[in-house]
mmCIF file with all atom_site columns, C-alpha atoms in Angstrom:
data_model
loop_
_atom_site.group_PDB
_atom_site.id
_atom_site.type_symbol
_atom_site.label_atom_id
_atom_site.label_alt_id
_atom_site.label_comp_id
_atom_site.label_asym_id
_atom_site.label_entity_id
_atom_site.label_seq_id
_atom_site.pdbx_PDB_ins_code
_atom_site.Cartn_x
_atom_site.Cartn_y
_atom_site.Cartn_z
_atom_site.occupancy
_atom_site.B_iso_or_equiv
_atom_site.pdbx_formal_charge
_atom_site.auth_seq_id
_atom_site.auth_comp_id
_atom_site.auth_asym_id
_atom_site.auth_atom_id
_atom_site.pdbx_PDB_model_num
ATOM 1   C CA . MET A 1 1  ? -31.044 -2.875 106.407 1.00 83.00 ? 1  MET A CA 1
ATOM 2   C CA . LEU A 1 2  ? -28.153 -0.784 106.243 1.00 91.00 ? 2  LEU A CA 1
ATOM 3   C CA . ARG A 1 3  ? -25.364 -0.415 103.564 1.00 94.00 ? 3  ARG A CA 1
ATOM 4   C CA . LYS A 1 4  ? -22.182 1.134  103.721 1.00 96.00 ? 4  LYS A CA 1
ATOM 5   C CA . TYR A 1 5  ? -20.640 3.570  101.248 1.00 97.00 ? 5  TYR A CA 1
ATOM 6   C CA . LYS A 1 6  ? -17.489 4.906  100.408 1.00 97.00 ? 6  LYS A CA 1
ATOM 7   C CA . ALA A 1 7  ? -17.484 8.600  99.217  1.00 98.00 ? 7  ALA A CA 1
ATOM 8   C CA . LYS A 1 8  ? -15.028 10.427 97.366  1.00 98.00 ? 8  LYS A CA 1
ATOM 9   C CA . ILE A 1 9  ? -15.579 14.111 97.561  1.00 98.00 ? 9  ILE A CA 1
ATOM 10  C CA . PHE A 1 10 ? -13.804 16.761 95.603  1.00 98.00 ? 10 PHE A CA 1
ATOM 11  C CA . VAL A 1 11 ? -14.260 20.321 96.861  1.00 98.00 ? 11 VAL A CA 1
ATOM 12  C CA . THR A 1 12 ? -12.873 23.078 94.304  1.00 98.00 ? 12 THR A CA 1
ATOM 13  C CA . LEU A 1 13 ? -12.674 26.801 94.842  1.00 98.00 ? 13 LEU A CA 1
ATOM 14  C CA . ARG A 1 14 ? -15.136 28.362 91.951  1.00 97.00 ? 14 ARG A CA 1
ATOM 15  C CA . PRO A 1 15 ? -13.374 29.426 89.299  1.00 96.00 ? 15 PRO A CA 1
ATOM 16  C CA . SER A 1 16 ? -14.078 33.522 90.034  1.00 96.00 ? 16 SER A CA 1
ATOM 17  C CA . VAL A 1 17 ? -12.272 32.947 93.408  1.00 97.00 ? 17 VAL A CA 1
ATOM 18  C CA . LEU A 1 18 ? -8.600  33.747 93.398  1.00 97.00 ? 18 LEU A CA 1
ATOM 19  C CA . ASP A 1 19 ? -6.123  30.912 94.567  1.00 98.00 ? 19 ASP A CA 1
ATOM 20  C CA . PRO A 1 20 ? -3.052  32.495 96.208  1.00 97.00 ? 20 PRO A CA 1
ATOM 21  C CA . ALA A 1 21 ? -1.846  28.763 97.589  1.00 97.00 ? 21 ALA A CA 1
ATOM 22  C CA . GLY A 1 22 ? -2.322  27.676 93.612  1.00 97.00 ? 22 GLY A CA 1
ATOM 23  C CA . THR A 1 23 ? -0.256  30.592 92.656  1.00 97.00 ? 23 THR A CA 1
ATOM 24  C CA . ALA A 1 24 ? 2.388   30.033 95.174  1.00 97.00 ? 24 ALA A CA 1
ATOM 25  C CA . VAL A 1 25 ? 2.653   26.538 93.944  1.00 97.00 ? 25 VAL A CA 1
ATOM 26  C CA . VAL A 1 26 ? 2.808   27.654 90.240  1.00 98.00 ? 26 VAL A CA 1
ATOM 27  C CA . SER A 1 27 ? 5.896   30.092 91.280  1.00 97.00 ? 27 SER A CA 1
ATOM 28  C CA . GLY A 1 28 ? 7.748   27.224 93.366  1.00 97.00 ? 28 GLY A CA 1
ATOM 29  C CA . LEU A 1 29 ? 7.568   24.889 90.851  1.00 97.00 ? 29 LEU A CA 1
ATOM 30  C CA . THR A 1 30 ? 9.133   27.364 88.220  1.00 97.00 ? 30 THR A CA 1
ATOM 31  C CA . GLN A 1 31 ? 11.712  27.887 90.371  1.00 96.00 ? 31 GLN A CA 1
ATOM 32  C CA . LEU A 1 32 ? 12.617  24.100 90.673  1.00 96.00 ? 32 LEU A CA 1
ATOM 33  C CA . GLY A 1 33 ? 12.941  24.574 86.725  1.00 96.00 ? 33 GLY A CA 1
ATOM 34  C CA . TYR A 1 34 ? 9.295   23.338 85.975  1.00 96.00 ? 34 TYR A CA 1
ATOM 35  C CA . SER A 1 35 ? 8.615   26.274 83.195  1.00 95.00 ? 35 SER A CA 1
ATOM 36  C CA . ASN A 1 36 ? 6.240   24.146 81.793  1.00 96.00 ? 36 ASN A CA 1
ATOM 37  C CA . VAL A 1 37 ? 3.496   24.503 84.454  1.00 97.00 ? 37 VAL A CA 1
ATOM 38  C CA . GLU A 1 38 ? 0.875   27.198 83.378  1.00 97.00 ? 38 GLU A CA 1
ATOM 39  C CA . SER A 1 39 ? -1.632  27.143 86.204  1.00 97.00 ? 39 SER A CA 1
ATOM 40  C CA . CYS A 1 40 ? -2.269  25.365 89.441  1.00 98.00 ? 40 CYS A CA 1
ATOM 41  C CA . ARG A 1 41 ? -5.821  25.323 91.685  1.00 98.00 ? 41 ARG A CA 1
ATOM 42  C CA . ILE A 1 42 ? -5.577  23.626 95.068  1.00 98.00 ? 42 ILE A CA 1
ATOM 43  C CA . GLY A 1 43 ? -8.634  21.770 96.404  1.00 98.00 ? 43 GLY A CA 1
ATOM 44  C CA . LYS A 1 44 ? -9.703  19.354 99.065  1.00 98.00 ? 44 LYS A CA 1
ATOM 45  C CA . PHE A 1 45 ? -10.220 15.618 98.100  1.00 98.00 ? 45 PHE A CA 1
ATOM 46  C CA . ILE A 1 46 ? -12.148 14.012 101.144 1.00 98.00 ? 46 ILE A CA 1
ATOM 47  C CA . GLU A 1 47 ? -12.671 10.252 101.666 1.00 98.00 ? 47 GLU A CA 1
ATOM 48  C CA . LEU A 1 48 ? -15.629 9.436  103.714 1.00 97.00 ? 48 LEU A CA 1
ATOM 49  C CA . THR A 1 49 ? -17.115 6.044  104.704 1.00 97.00 ? 49 THR A CA 1
ATOM 50  C CA . LEU A 1 50 ? -20.924 6.064  105.662 1.00 97.00 ? 50 LEU A CA 1
ATOM 51  C CA . THR A 1 51 ? -24.026 3.494  106.190 1.00 96.00 ? 51 THR A CA 1
ATOM 52  C CA . ALA A 1 52 ? -27.388 3.966  104.563 1.00 96.00 ? 52 ALA A CA 1
ATOM 53  C CA . PRO A 1 53 ? -30.457 2.589  103.629 1.00 95.00 ? 53 PRO A CA 1
ATOM 54  C CA . ASP A 1 54 ? -29.598 3.093  99.911  1.00 94.00 ? 54 ASP A CA 1
ATOM 55  C CA . ASP A 1 55 ? -27.654 5.243  97.058  1.00 95.00 ? 55 ASP A CA 1
ATOM 56  C CA . ASN A 1 56 ? -30.353 8.271  97.537  1.00 97.00 ? 56 ASN A CA 1
ATOM 57  C CA . ALA A 1 57 ? -30.337 8.207  101.133 1.00 97.00 ? 57 ALA A CA 1
ATOM 58  C CA . ALA A 1 58 ? -26.522 8.539  101.092 1.00 97.00 ? 58 ALA A CA 1
ATOM 59  C CA . ARG A 1 59 ? -26.369 11.064 98.215  1.00 98.00 ? 59 ARG A CA 1
ATOM 60  C CA . GLN A 1 60 ? -29.017 13.215 100.145 1.00 97.00 ? 60 GLN A CA 1
ATOM 61  C CA . ASP A 1 61 ? -26.820 12.959 103.388 1.00 97.00 ? 61 ASP A CA 1
ATOM 62  C CA . LEU A 1 62 ? -23.787 13.697 101.409 1.00 98.00 ? 62 LEU A CA 1
ATOM 63  C CA . ASP A 1 63 ? -25.458 16.797 99.758  1.00 97.00 ? 63 ASP A CA 1
ATOM 64  C CA . LYS A 1 64 ? -26.301 18.099 103.190 1.00 97.00 ? 64 LYS A CA 1
ATOM 65  C CA . MET A 1 65 ? -22.934 17.519 104.781 1.00 97.00 ? 65 MET A CA 1
ATOM 66  C CA . CYS A 1 66 ? -21.036 19.327 101.737 1.00 97.00 ? 66 CYS A CA 1
ATOM 67  C CA . ASP A 1 67 ? -23.357 22.528 101.978 1.00 96.00 ? 67 ASP A CA 1
ATOM 68  C CA . SER A 1 68 ? -23.005 22.540 105.900 1.00 94.00 ? 68 SER A CA 1
ATOM 69  C CA . MET A 1 69 ? -19.635 21.662 106.961 1.00 95.00 ? 69 MET A CA 1
ATOM 70  C CA . LEU A 1 70 ? -17.270 20.103 104.388 1.00 97.00 ? 70 LEU A CA 1
ATOM 71  C CA . ALA A 1 71 ? -17.519 22.808 101.532 1.00 97.00 ? 71 ALA A CA 1
ATOM 72  C CA . ASN A 1 72 ? -17.950 26.509 101.826 1.00 97.00 ? 72 ASN A CA 1
ATOM 73  C CA . PRO A 1 73 ? -20.852 27.288 99.267  1.00 96.00 ? 73 PRO A CA 1
ATOM 74  C CA . VAL A 1 74 ? -19.849 30.870 99.035  1.00 97.00 ? 74 VAL A CA 1
ATOM 75  C CA . ILE A 1 75 ? -16.388 30.448 97.401  1.00 97.00 ? 75 ILE A CA 1
ATOM 76  C CA . GLU A 1 76 ? -16.256 26.628 96.789  1.00 98.00 ? 76 GLU A CA 1
ATOM 77  C CA . ASN A 1 77 ? -18.024 23.668 94.402  1.00 98.00 ? 77 ASN A CA 1
ATOM 78  C CA . TYR A 1 78 ? -17.971 20.313 95.102  1.00 98.00 ? 78 TYR A CA 1
ATOM 79  C CA . ARG A 1 79 ? -19.072 16.859 93.575  1.00 97.00 ? 79 ARG A CA 1
ATOM 80  C CA . PHE A 1 80 ? -18.601 13.511 94.865  1.00 98.00 ? 80 PHE A CA 1
ATOM 81  C CA . GLU A 1 81 ? -18.621 9.735  93.583  1.00 97.00 ? 81 GLU A CA 1
ATOM 82  C CA . LEU A 1 82 ? -20.189 7.207  95.611  1.00 97.00 ? 82 LEU A CA 1
ATOM 83  C CA . ILE A 1 83 ? -19.218 3.225  96.103  1.00 97.00 ? 83 ILE A CA 1
ATOM 84  C CA . GLU A 1 84 ? -21.028 0.494  97.611  1.00 95.00 ? 84 GLU A CA 1
ATOM 85  C CA . VAL A 1 85 ? -18.722 -1.383 99.470  1.00 94.00 ? 85 VAL A CA 1
ATOM 86  C CA . GLU A 1 86 ? -20.869 -3.582 101.466 1.00 79.00 ? 86 GLU A CA 1
ATOM 87  C CA . SER A 1 87 ? -24.693 -4.527 101.735 1.00 75.00 ? 87 SER A CA 1
ATOM 88  C CA . GLN A 1 88 ? -26.647 -6.144 104.927 1.00 66.00 ? 88 GLN A CA 1
ATOM 89  C CA . VAL A 1 89 ? -24.444 -3.852 107.890 1.00 65.00 ? 89 VAL A CA 1
ATOM 90  C CA . GLY A 1 90 ? -25.903 -4.779 111.234 1.00 61.00 ? 90 GLY A CA 1
ATOM 91  C CA . VAL A 1 91 ? -29.493 -6.236 109.938 1.00 51.00 ? 91 VAL A CA 1
ATOM 92  C CA . MET B 1 1  ? 5.602   20.593 69.289  1.00 83.00 ? 1  MET B CA 1
ATOM 93  C CA . LEU B 1 2  ? 4.579   20.613 72.666  1.00 91.00 ? 2  LEU B CA 1
ATOM 94  C CA . ARG B 1 3  ? 1.231   19.674 73.670  1.00 94.00 ? 3  ARG B CA 1
ATOM 95  C CA . LYS B 1 4  ? -1.002  20.876 76.905  1.00 96.00 ? 4  LYS B CA 1
ATOM 96  C CA . TYR B 1 5  ? -2.241  18.490 79.485  1.00 97.00 ? 5  TYR B CA 1
ATOM 97  C CA . LYS B 1 6  ? -4.365  19.389 82.350  1.00 97.00 ? 6  LYS B CA 1
ATOM 98  C CA . ALA B 1 7  ? -3.543  16.577 85.359  1.00 98.00 ? 7  ALA B CA 1
ATOM 99  C CA . LYS B 1 8  ? -5.807  16.125 88.165  1.00 98.00 ? 8  LYS B CA 1
ATOM 100 C CA . ILE B 1 9  ? -3.394  15.273 91.148  1.00 98.00 ? 9  ILE B CA 1
ATOM 101 C CA . PHE B 1 10 ? -4.915  13.347 94.467  1.00 98.00 ? 10 PHE B CA 1
ATOM 102 C CA . VAL B 1 11 ? -2.765  13.385 97.437  1.00 98.00 ? 11 VAL B CA 1
ATOM 103 C CA . THR B 1 12 ? -3.795  11.227 100.541 1.00 98.00 ? 12 THR B CA 1
ATOM 104 C CA . LEU B 1 13 ? -2.229  10.502 103.910 1.00 98.00 ? 13 LEU B CA 1
ATOM 105 C CA . ARG B 1 14 ? -0.784  7.117  103.955 1.00 97.00 ? 14 ARG B CA 1
ATOM 106 C CA . PRO B 1 15 ? -2.999  4.600  105.576 1.00 96.00 ? 15 PRO B CA 1
ATOM 107 C CA . SER B 1 16 ? -0.875  4.476  108.727 1.00 96.00 ? 16 SER B CA 1
ATOM 108 C CA . VAL B 1 17 ? -0.772  8.159  109.503 1.00 97.00 ? 17 VAL B CA 1
ATOM 109 C CA . LEU B 1 18 ? -3.329  9.512  111.526 1.00 97.00 ? 18 LEU B CA 1
ATOM 110 C CA . ASP B 1 19 ? -5.508  12.584 110.415 1.00 98.00 ? 19 ASP B CA 1
ATOM 111 C CA . PRO B 1 20 ? -6.704  14.659 113.169 1.00 97.00 ? 20 PRO B CA 1
ATOM 112 C CA . ALA B 1 21 ? -8.489  16.856 110.658 1.00 97.00 ? 21 ALA B CA 1
ATOM 113 C CA . GLY B 1 22 ? -10.466 14.058 109.636 1.00 97.00 ? 22 GLY B CA 1
ATOM 114 C CA . THR B 1 23 ? -11.154 12.581 112.789 1.00 97.00 ? 23 THR B CA 1
ATOM 115 C CA . ALA B 1 24 ? -12.704 16.488 113.761 1.00 97.00 ? 24 ALA B CA 1
ATOM 116 C CA . VAL B 1 25 ? -14.862 16.120 110.759 1.00 97.00 ? 25 VAL B CA 1
ATOM 117 C CA . VAL B 1 26 ? -16.389 12.788 111.919 1.00 98.00 ? 26 VAL B CA 1
ATOM 118 C CA . SER B 1 27 ? -17.064 14.079 115.404 1.00 97.00 ? 27 SER B CA 1
ATOM 119 C CA . GLY B 1 28 ? -18.626 17.655 113.824 1.00 97.00 ? 28 GLY B CA 1
ATOM 120 C CA . LEU B 1 29 ? -21.092 15.731 111.538 1.00 97.00 ? 29 LEU B CA 1
ATOM 121 C CA . THR B 1 30 ? -21.897 13.542 114.224 1.00 97.00 ? 30 THR B CA 1
ATOM 122 C CA . GLN B 1 31 ? -23.006 16.339 116.158 1.00 96.00 ? 31 GLN B CA 1
ATOM 123 C CA . LEU B 1 32 ? -24.895 17.835 113.442 1.00 96.00 ? 32 LEU B CA 1
ATOM 124 C CA . GLY B 1 33 ? -26.978 14.654 113.695 1.00 96.00 ? 33 GLY B CA 1
ATOM 125 C CA . TYR B 1 34 ? -24.943 12.427 110.631 1.00 96.00 ? 34 TYR B CA 1
ATOM 126 C CA . SER B 1 35 ? -24.387 9.638  113.159 1.00 95.00 ? 35 SER B CA 1
ATOM 127 C CA . ASN B 1 36 ? -23.790 7.172  109.970 1.00 96.00 ? 36 ASN B CA 1
ATOM 128 C CA . VAL B 1 37 ? -20.324 8.727  109.171 1.00 97.00 ? 37 VAL B CA 1
ATOM 129 C CA . GLU B 1 38 ? -17.898 6.210  109.836 1.00 97.00 ? 38 GLU B CA 1
ATOM 130 C CA . SER B 1 39 ? -14.609 7.632  108.830 1.00 97.00 ? 39 SER B CA 1
ATOM 131 C CA . CYS B 1 40 ? -13.296 10.461 107.128 1.00 98.00 ? 40 CYS B CA 1
ATOM 132 C CA . ARG B 1 41 ? -9.815  11.140 105.523 1.00 98.00 ? 41 ARG B CA 1
ATOM 133 C CA . ILE B 1 42 ? -8.765  14.658 104.390 1.00 98.00 ? 42 ILE B CA 1
ATOM 134 C CA . GLY B 1 43 ? -6.139  14.740 101.357 1.00 98.00 ? 43 GLY B CA 1
ATOM 135 C CA . LYS B 1 44 ? -5.593  17.330 98.442  1.00 98.00 ? 44 LYS B CA 1
ATOM 136 C CA . PHE B 1 45 ? -6.835  17.733 94.916  1.00 98.00 ? 45 PHE B CA 1
ATOM 137 C CA . ILE B 1 46 ? -4.534  19.617 92.939  1.00 98.00 ? 46 ILE B CA 1
ATOM 138 C CA . GLU B 1 47 ? -5.533  20.726 89.336  1.00 98.00 ? 47 GLU B CA 1
ATOM 139 C CA . LEU B 1 48 ? -2.468  21.581 87.439  1.00 97.00 ? 48 LEU B CA 1
ATOM 140 C CA . THR B 1 49 ? -2.050  22.684 83.550  1.00 97.00 ? 49 THR B CA 1
ATOM 141 C CA . LEU B 1 50 ? 1.298   21.721 81.763  1.00 97.00 ? 50 LEU B CA 1
ATOM 142 C CA . THR B 1 51 ? 2.890   21.644 78.616  1.00 96.00 ? 51 THR B CA 1
ATOM 143 C CA . ALA B 1 52 ? 4.969   18.917 77.343  1.00 96.00 ? 52 ALA B CA 1
ATOM 144 C CA . PRO B 1 53 ? 5.937   17.121 74.360  1.00 95.00 ? 53 PRO B CA 1
ATOM 145 C CA . ASP B 1 54 ? 4.178   13.590 75.072  1.00 94.00 ? 54 ASP B CA 1
ATOM 146 C CA . ASP B 1 55 ? 2.458   11.898 77.328  1.00 95.00 ? 55 ASP B CA 1
ATOM 147 C CA . ASN B 1 56 ? 5.299   10.397 79.028  1.00 97.00 ? 56 ASN B CA 1
ATOM 148 C CA . ALA B 1 57 ? 7.233   13.388 79.479  1.00 97.00 ? 57 ALA B CA 1
ATOM 149 C CA . ALA B 1 58 ? 4.381   14.912 81.123  1.00 97.00 ? 58 ALA B CA 1
ATOM 150 C CA . ARG B 1 59 ? 3.957   11.875 83.566  1.00 98.00 ? 59 ARG B CA 1
ATOM 151 C CA . GLN B 1 60 ? 7.725   12.014 84.323  1.00 97.00 ? 60 GLN B CA 1
ATOM 152 C CA . ASP B 1 61 ? 7.558   15.709 85.316  1.00 97.00 ? 61 ASP B CA 1
ATOM 153 C CA . LEU B 1 62 ? 4.636   15.186 87.464  1.00 98.00 ? 62 LEU B CA 1
ATOM 154 C CA . ASP B 1 63 ? 5.872   12.377 89.085  1.00 97.00 ? 63 ASP B CA 1
ATOM 155 C CA . LYS B 1 64 ? 9.290   14.382 90.420  1.00 97.00 ? 64 LYS B CA 1
ATOM 156 C CA . MET B 1 65 ? 6.952   17.540 90.924  1.00 97.00 ? 65 MET B CA 1
ATOM 157 C CA . CYS B 1 66 ? 4.935   15.459 93.238  1.00 97.00 ? 66 CYS B CA 1
ATOM 158 C CA . ASP B 1 67 ? 7.865   14.000 95.049  1.00 96.00 ? 67 ASP B CA 1
ATOM 159 C CA . SER B 1 68 ? 9.614   17.438 95.353  1.00 95.00 ? 68 SER B CA 1
ATOM 160 C CA . MET B 1 69 ? 6.891   19.677 96.166  1.00 95.00 ? 69 MET B CA 1
ATOM 161 C CA . LEU B 1 70 ? 3.343   18.527 95.904  1.00 97.00 ? 70 LEU B CA 1
ATOM 162 C CA . ALA B 1 71 ? 3.249   15.766 98.445  1.00 97.00 ? 71 ALA B CA 1
ATOM 163 C CA . ASN B 1 72 ? 5.414   14.930 101.451 1.00 97.00 ? 72 ASN B CA 1
ATOM 164 C CA . PRO B 1 73 ? 6.496   11.288 100.545 1.00 96.00 ? 73 PRO B CA 1
ATOM 165 C CA . VAL B 1 74 ? 7.198   10.400 104.030 1.00 97.00 ? 74 VAL B CA 1
ATOM 166 C CA . ILE B 1 75 ? 3.713   10.526 105.276 1.00 97.00 ? 75 ILE B CA 1
ATOM 167 C CA . GLU B 1 76 ? 1.216   10.965 101.849 1.00 98.00 ? 76 GLU B CA 1
ATOM 168 C CA . ASN B 1 77 ? 0.675   9.303  98.679  1.00 98.00 ? 77 ASN B CA 1
ATOM 169 C CA . TYR B 1 78 ? -0.199  10.704 95.422  1.00 98.00 ? 78 TYR B CA 1
ATOM 170 C CA . ARG B 1 79 ? -1.718  9.399  92.008  1.00 97.00 ? 79 ARG B CA 1
ATOM 171 C CA . PHE B 1 80 ? -2.695  11.276 89.004  1.00 98.00 ? 80 PHE B CA 1
ATOM 172 C CA . GLU B 1 81 ? -4.928  11.272 86.030  1.00 97.00 ? 81 GLU B CA 1
ATOM 173 C CA . LEU B 1 82 ? -3.569  12.768 82.899  1.00 97.00 ? 82 LEU B CA 1
ATOM 174 C CA . ILE B 1 83 ? -5.918  14.452 80.051  1.00 97.00 ? 83 ILE B CA 1
ATOM 175 C CA . GLU B 1 84 ? -4.549  15.974 76.864  1.00 95.00 ? 84 GLU B CA 1
ATOM 176 C CA . VAL B 1 85 ? -6.502  19.127 76.303  1.00 94.00 ? 85 VAL B CA 1
ATOM 177 C CA . GLU B 1 86 ? -4.869  20.908 73.223  1.00 80.00 ? 86 GLU B CA 1
ATOM 178 C CA . SER B 1 87 ? -2.141  19.709 70.796  1.00 76.00 ? 87 SER B CA 1
ATOM 179 C CA . GLN B 1 88 ? 0.234   22.014 69.155  1.00 66.00 ? 88 GLN B CA 1
ATOM 180 C CA . VAL B 1 89 ? 0.595   24.620 71.173  1.00 65.00 ? 89 VAL B CA 1
ATOM 181 C CA . GLY B 1 90 ? 3.032   27.346 69.870  1.00 61.00 ? 90 GLY B CA 1
ATOM 182 C CA . VAL B 1 91 ? 4.440   25.382 67.283  1.00 51.00 ? 91 VAL B CA 1
#
C-alpha cells in the first residue's frame, strides 16, 4: 500500500557563501526607494509530490534526492516539510 | 522607533503556468531511479531582513516589493511570513 506525500523543500545557500543575486536585489530595492532593506538571500522552493509506503521511506528518498540532485551540498543547505495528502494509492 | 523584521517570501509559479525546469527534475529523478516522484514545481525562497515602524508597515512594504521586483505577478504568486527579530533599532 502506498501513500501520497507532498514535500516542500527549501534550498538555501550556506551562510558562508556569497549571494550576488541577493546583493543585486538589495541594491535594486534601494534604488526603488526601499532603503529599509538590510539583506537578502535567494534560495529555491521546490514542491514535489511522491508516493512511498510510509513517512520514513519518503524522508529517506527525499534526503537522497536533495543530496544527489535538488541541492548542491557543497554550497547549499536544505530542509523539507512532508505532508501526507492521500492514503492507499493504487493498492 | 524602528523594529527589525525577517521575512520569508515564497514565490511560486501560478498553477496554469508550465514549469519546464520542474518537468526536467521529475525526469532526472526518474532516471536516477526515483520512479515514485509524480510532479515537481520550482519556485523561489527569498529571505529578507528589513526595518519598519510596525508589522503593518513591513507587510505593506513587502507587498509592494513583491509586486514590483521579487515576483512577476503575471505568472507568479507569492506569500510571505514575517518574524520580528529585534525591537528598538536605532532609536
